[in-house]
PDB file of C-alpha atoms in Angstrom:
ATOM      1  CA  MET D   1      19.413 119.568  14.630  1.00 46.00           C
ATOM      2  CA  ALA D   2      22.908 118.855  14.891  1.00 50.00           C
ATOM      3  CA  GLU D   3      22.099 115.696  17.121  1.00 57.00           C
ATOM      4  CA  LYS D   4      19.993 114.568  15.040  1.00 62.00           C
ATOM      5  CA  GLN D   5      22.611 114.554  12.018  1.00 59.00           C
ATOM      6  CA  ASP D   6      24.885 112.604  14.844  1.00 74.00           C
ATOM      7  CA  LEU D   7      22.386 110.505  15.301  1.00 75.00           C
ATOM      8  CA  THR D   8      21.513 109.457  11.802  1.00 80.00           C
ATOM      9  CA  GLY D   9      25.531 108.807  11.220  1.00 85.00           C
ATOM     10  CA  PHE D  10      25.861 107.023  14.180  1.00 89.00           C
ATOM     11  CA  ALA D  11      22.835 104.866  13.231  1.00 89.00           C
ATOM     12  CA  VAL D  12      25.055 104.066   9.736  1.00 92.00           C
ATOM     13  CA  THR D  13      27.991 103.305  11.808  1.00 92.00           C
ATOM     14  CA  VAL D  14      25.802 100.674  13.601  1.00 94.00           C
ATOM     15  CA  ARG D  15      24.436  99.157  10.651  1.00 94.00           C
ATOM     16  CA  ASN D  16      28.062  98.730   9.257  1.00 95.00           C
ATOM     17  CA  SER D  17      28.599  96.909  12.320  1.00 95.00           C
ATOM     18  CA  LEU D  18      25.903  94.701  12.552  1.00 95.00           C
ATOM     19  CA  GLY D  19      26.867  94.025   8.747  1.00 95.00           C
ATOM     20  CA  ILE D  20      30.061  92.957   9.638  1.00 95.00           C
ATOM     21  CA  ALA D  21      29.248  91.075  12.898  1.00 96.00           C
ATOM     22  CA  ARG D  22      26.155  89.042  10.916  1.00 96.00           C
ATOM     23  CA  SER D  23      28.753  88.045   7.950  1.00 96.00           C
ATOM     24  CA  ARG D  24      31.559  86.842  10.681  1.00 95.00           C
ATOM     25  CA  THR D  25      28.707  85.390  12.802  1.00 96.00           C
ATOM     26  CA  ALA D  26      27.515  83.396   9.396  1.00 96.00           C
ATOM     27  CA  GLY D  27      31.089  82.215   8.599  1.00 94.00           C
ATOM     28  CA  PHE D  28      31.390  80.686  12.291  1.00 93.00           C
ATOM     29  CA  ARG D  29      27.757  78.918  11.902  1.00 94.00           C
ATOM     30  CA  LYS D  30      29.207  77.425   8.456  1.00 95.00           C
ATOM     31  CA  THR D  31      31.987  76.366  10.066  1.00 94.00           C
ATOM     32  CA  ASP D  32      30.147  74.624  12.934  1.00 93.00           C
ATOM     33  CA  SER D  33      27.865  72.916  10.341  1.00 94.00           C
ATOM     34  CA  GLN D  34      31.158  71.290   8.589  1.00 94.00           C
ATOM     35  CA  LEU D  35      32.445  69.977  12.097  1.00 94.00           C
ATOM     36  CA  PHE D  36      29.310  68.686  13.368  1.00 93.00           C
ATOM     37  CA  MET D  37      29.103  66.780  10.080  1.00 94.00           C
ATOM     38  CA  ALA D  38      32.731  65.611  10.637  1.00 94.00           C
ATOM     39  CA  ASN D  39      32.531  64.900  14.181  1.00 93.00           C
ATOM     40  CA  VAL D  40      29.248  62.745  13.765  1.00 95.00           C
ATOM     41  CA  ILE D  41      29.872  61.058   9.893  1.00 96.00           C
ATOM     42  CA  ALA D  42      33.589  60.193  10.729  1.00 96.00           C
ATOM     43  CA  PRO D  43      33.322  58.280  13.998  1.00 95.00           C
ATOM     44  CA  ALA D  44      30.230  56.586  12.169  1.00 96.00           C
ATOM     45  CA  VAL D  45      32.551  55.386   9.322  1.00 96.00           C
ATOM     46  CA  ALA D  46      34.980  54.324  11.806  1.00 96.00           C
ATOM     47  CA  THR D  47      32.565  52.286  13.484  1.00 95.00           C
ATOM     48  CA  LEU D  48      31.043  50.875  10.755  1.00 95.00           C
ATOM     49  CA  LEU D  49      34.276  49.916   8.737  1.00 94.00           C
ATOM     50  CA  GLY D  50      35.661  47.985  11.930  1.00 93.00           C
ATOM     51  CA  ALA D  51      32.256  46.550  12.218  1.00 94.00           C
ATOM     52  CA  LEU D  52      32.270  45.459   8.439  1.00 92.00           C
ATOM     53  CA  THR D  53      35.950  44.302   9.131  1.00 91.00           C
ATOM     54  CA  ALA D  54      35.333  41.815  12.095  1.00 90.00           C
ATOM     55  CA  ALA D  55      32.436  40.303   9.849  1.00 92.00           C
ATOM     56  CA  VAL D  56      33.945  40.228   6.653  1.00 89.00           C
ATOM     57  CA  GLY D  57      37.706  40.155   7.078  1.00 87.00           C
ATOM     58  CA  GLY D  58      40.010  42.045   6.413  1.00 84.00           C
ATOM     59  CA  ASP D  59      41.855  40.680   3.757  1.00 84.00           C
ATOM     60  CA  ASN D  60      38.302  39.856   2.028  1.00 83.00           C
ATOM     61  CA  LEU D  61      37.256  43.551   2.421  1.00 80.00           C
ATOM     62  CA  PHE D  62      40.354  44.692   1.249  1.00 85.00           C
ATOM     63  CA  ALA D  63      41.179  42.128  -1.895  1.00 80.00           C
ATOM     64  CA  GLY D  64      43.598  44.583  -3.180  1.00 80.00           C
ATOM     65  CA  ALA D  65      45.370  45.425  -0.330  1.00 77.00           C
ATOM     66  CA  ALA D  66      45.899  41.787   0.778  1.00 71.00           C
ATOM     67  CA  THR D  67      47.720  41.196  -2.170  1.00 75.00           C
ATOM     68  CA  GLN D  68      50.437  43.540  -1.318  1.00 78.00           C
ATOM     69  CA  GLY D  69      51.233  41.464   1.827  1.00 74.00           C
ATOM     70  CA  GLU D  70      50.744  39.410   4.550  1.00 79.00           C
ATOM     71  CA  GLY D  71      47.450  40.894   6.350  1.00 74.00           C
ATOM     72  CA  GLY D  72      47.537  43.838   4.079  1.00 79.00           C
ATOM     73  CA  GLY D  73      43.677  44.115   3.660  1.00 83.00           C
ATOM     74  CA  TRP D  74      43.632  43.940   7.817  1.00 88.00           C
ATOM     75  CA  GLN D  75      46.281  46.594   7.642  1.00 89.00           C
ATOM     76  CA  LEU D  76      44.324  48.971   5.566  1.00 90.00           C
ATOM     77  CA  ALA D  77      41.327  48.653   7.675  1.00 91.00           C
ATOM     78  CA  CYS D  78      42.796  49.218  10.711  1.00 92.00           C
ATOM     79  CA  THR D  79      44.590  52.345   9.458  1.00 93.00           C
ATOM     80  CA  LEU D  80      41.423  53.895   7.720  1.00 94.00           C
ATOM     81  CA  VAL D  81      39.625  53.032  11.505  1.00 95.00           C
ATOM     82  CA  ALA D  82      41.947  54.948  12.864  1.00 96.00           C
ATOM     83  CA  ILE D  83      42.118  57.681  10.436  1.00 96.00           C
ATOM     84  CA  PHE D  84      38.292  58.451  10.675  1.00 95.00           C
ATOM     85  CA  SER D  85      38.412  58.119  14.691  1.00 95.00           C
ATOM     86  CA  PHE D  86      41.121  60.674  14.935  1.00 96.00           C
ATOM     87  CA  ILE D  87      39.107  62.659  11.886  1.00 95.00           C
ATOM     88  CA  GLY D  88      36.144  62.386  14.938  1.00 94.00           C
ATOM     89  CA  SER D  89      38.250  63.362  17.985  1.00 93.00           C
ATOM     90  CA  VAL D  90      39.941  66.396  16.138  1.00 94.00           C
ATOM     91  CA  SER D  91      36.655  67.756  14.920  1.00 94.00           C
ATOM     92  CA  GLY D  92      35.148  67.724  18.548  1.00 91.00           C
ATOM     93  CA  LEU D  93      37.710  69.620  19.862  1.00 91.00           C
ATOM     94  CA  PHE D  94      37.530  72.328  17.116  1.00 92.00           C
ATOM     95  CA  LYS D  95      33.487  72.002  17.274  1.00 92.00           C
ATOM     96  CA  LYS D  96      33.279  73.149  20.935  1.00 89.00           C
ATOM     97  CA  ARG D  97      35.647  76.028  20.063  1.00 88.00           C
ATOM     98  CA  PHE D  98      33.573  77.242  17.412  1.00 90.00           C
ATOM     99  CA  GLU D  99      30.097  76.890  19.151  1.00 91.00           C
ATOM    100  CA  GLU D 100      31.840  79.455  21.890  1.00 92.00           C
ATOM    101  CA  ARG D 101      32.345  81.833  18.880  1.00 92.00           C
ATOM    102  CA  LEU D 102      29.214  81.247  17.508  1.00 95.00           C
ATOM    103  CA  ALA D 103      27.476  81.941  20.700  1.00 95.00           C
ATOM    104  CA  GLN D 104      29.244  85.245  20.877  1.00 96.00           C
ATOM    105  CA  GLY D 105      28.408  86.172  17.379  1.00 96.00           C
ATOM    106  CA  ASN D 106      24.906  85.659  18.102  1.00 97.00           C
ATOM    107  CA  GLN D 107      25.299  87.972  21.115  1.00 97.00           C
ATOM    108  CA  CYS D 108      27.208  90.584  19.650  1.00 97.00           C
ATOM    109  CA  VAL D 109      24.358  90.578  16.649  1.00 97.00           C
ATOM    110  CA  GLY D 110      21.748  90.567  19.165  1.00 97.00           C
ATOM    111  CA  LYS D 111      22.723  93.600  21.100  1.00 97.00           C
ATOM    112  CA  LEU D 112      23.692  95.914  17.556  1.00 97.00           C
ATOM    113  CA  LEU D 113      20.396  94.882  16.709  1.00 96.00           C
ATOM    114  CA  SER D 114      18.670  96.195  19.656  1.00 95.00           C
ATOM    115  CA  LEU D 115      20.846  99.037  19.563  1.00 95.00           C
ATOM    116  CA  ASP D 116      19.618  99.722  16.098  1.00 94.00           C
ATOM    117  CA  LEU D 117      16.110  99.417  16.985  1.00 94.00           C
ATOM    118  CA  ALA D 118      16.677 101.785  19.896  1.00 92.00           C
ATOM    119  CA  LEU D 119      18.188 104.075  17.459  1.00 91.00           C
ATOM    120  CA  THR D 120      15.288 103.688  14.482  1.00 89.00           C
ATOM    121  CA  THR D 121      12.758 104.335  16.960  1.00 90.00           C
ATOM    122  CA  GLY D 122      14.386 107.004  18.742  1.00 86.00           C
ATOM    123  CA  SER D 123      14.483 105.239  22.401  1.00 88.00           C
ATOM    124  CA  ARG D 124      18.167 106.485  23.184  1.00 86.00           C
ATOM    125  CA  THR D 125      19.857 109.484  23.609  1.00 85.00           C
ATOM    126  CA  PHE D 126      23.211 109.551  21.261  1.00 86.00           C
ATOM    127  CA  GLU D 127      24.953 109.737  24.457  1.00 89.00           C
ATOM    128  CA  GLU D 128      23.651 106.415  25.478  1.00 91.00           C
ATOM    129  CA  ALA D 129      23.823 104.942  22.380  1.00 90.00           C
ATOM    130  CA  ALA D 130      27.479 106.049  22.158  1.00 91.00           C
ATOM    131  CA  ARG D 131      27.979 104.378  25.296  1.00 95.00           C
ATOM    132  CA  GLU D 132      26.076 101.209  24.584  1.00 95.00           C
ATOM    133  CA  TYR D 133      27.870 100.901  21.098  1.00 95.00           C
ATOM    134  CA  GLY D 134      31.378 101.312  22.848  1.00 94.00           C
ATOM    135  CA  GLU D 135      30.745  98.532  25.432  1.00 96.00           C
ATOM    136  CA  ILE D 136      29.911  96.224  22.271  1.00 96.00           C
ATOM    137  CA  VAL D 137      32.875  97.092  20.697  1.00 95.00           C
ATOM    138  CA  LYS D 138      34.985  96.381  23.737  1.00 96.00           C
ATOM    139  CA  ALA D 139      33.090  93.446  24.490  1.00 96.00           C
ATOM    140  CA  PHE D 140      32.689  91.637  21.218  1.00 96.00           C
ATOM    141  CA  PRO D 141      36.243  93.270  19.006  1.00 94.00           C
ATOM    142  CA  GLU D 142      36.399  90.129  16.669  1.00 91.00           C
ATOM    143  CA  PHE D 143      33.181  90.725  15.978  1.00 91.00           C
ATOM    144  CA  VAL D 144      32.692  94.603  15.318  1.00 88.00           C
ATOM    145  CA  ALA D 145      36.071  95.788  14.166  1.00 74.00           C
TER     146      ALA D 145
END
């Protein structure tokens, strides 16, 4: 009877860890999606802006900036292209990092789901489940702790 109570309490701990891991993984997924958009949109805007500037002329495209001084429209166009290109490059670097963390989070959630299922069906002893949970916590401390 004591093992049944231990197993029940332990199952609650696993489910709580699963909730935490899901929440943290969802946060990484959201950030990864935002970085994906920035990584796609920023270079596209830079390319479009560069093409429009070349076709129309910087001073014609940015007439207000052209009145500020010689080549002001061209200067603004080049600055904007550089800024959007920079955003695309930086977001690409961060996206790579978040992809890795998202993959780890998905692995952690999968392992915890598997353990939760095993506890629910009673296919593991308390000792086996505790050992597996310890391995998950050790492998994915950022998502469980």
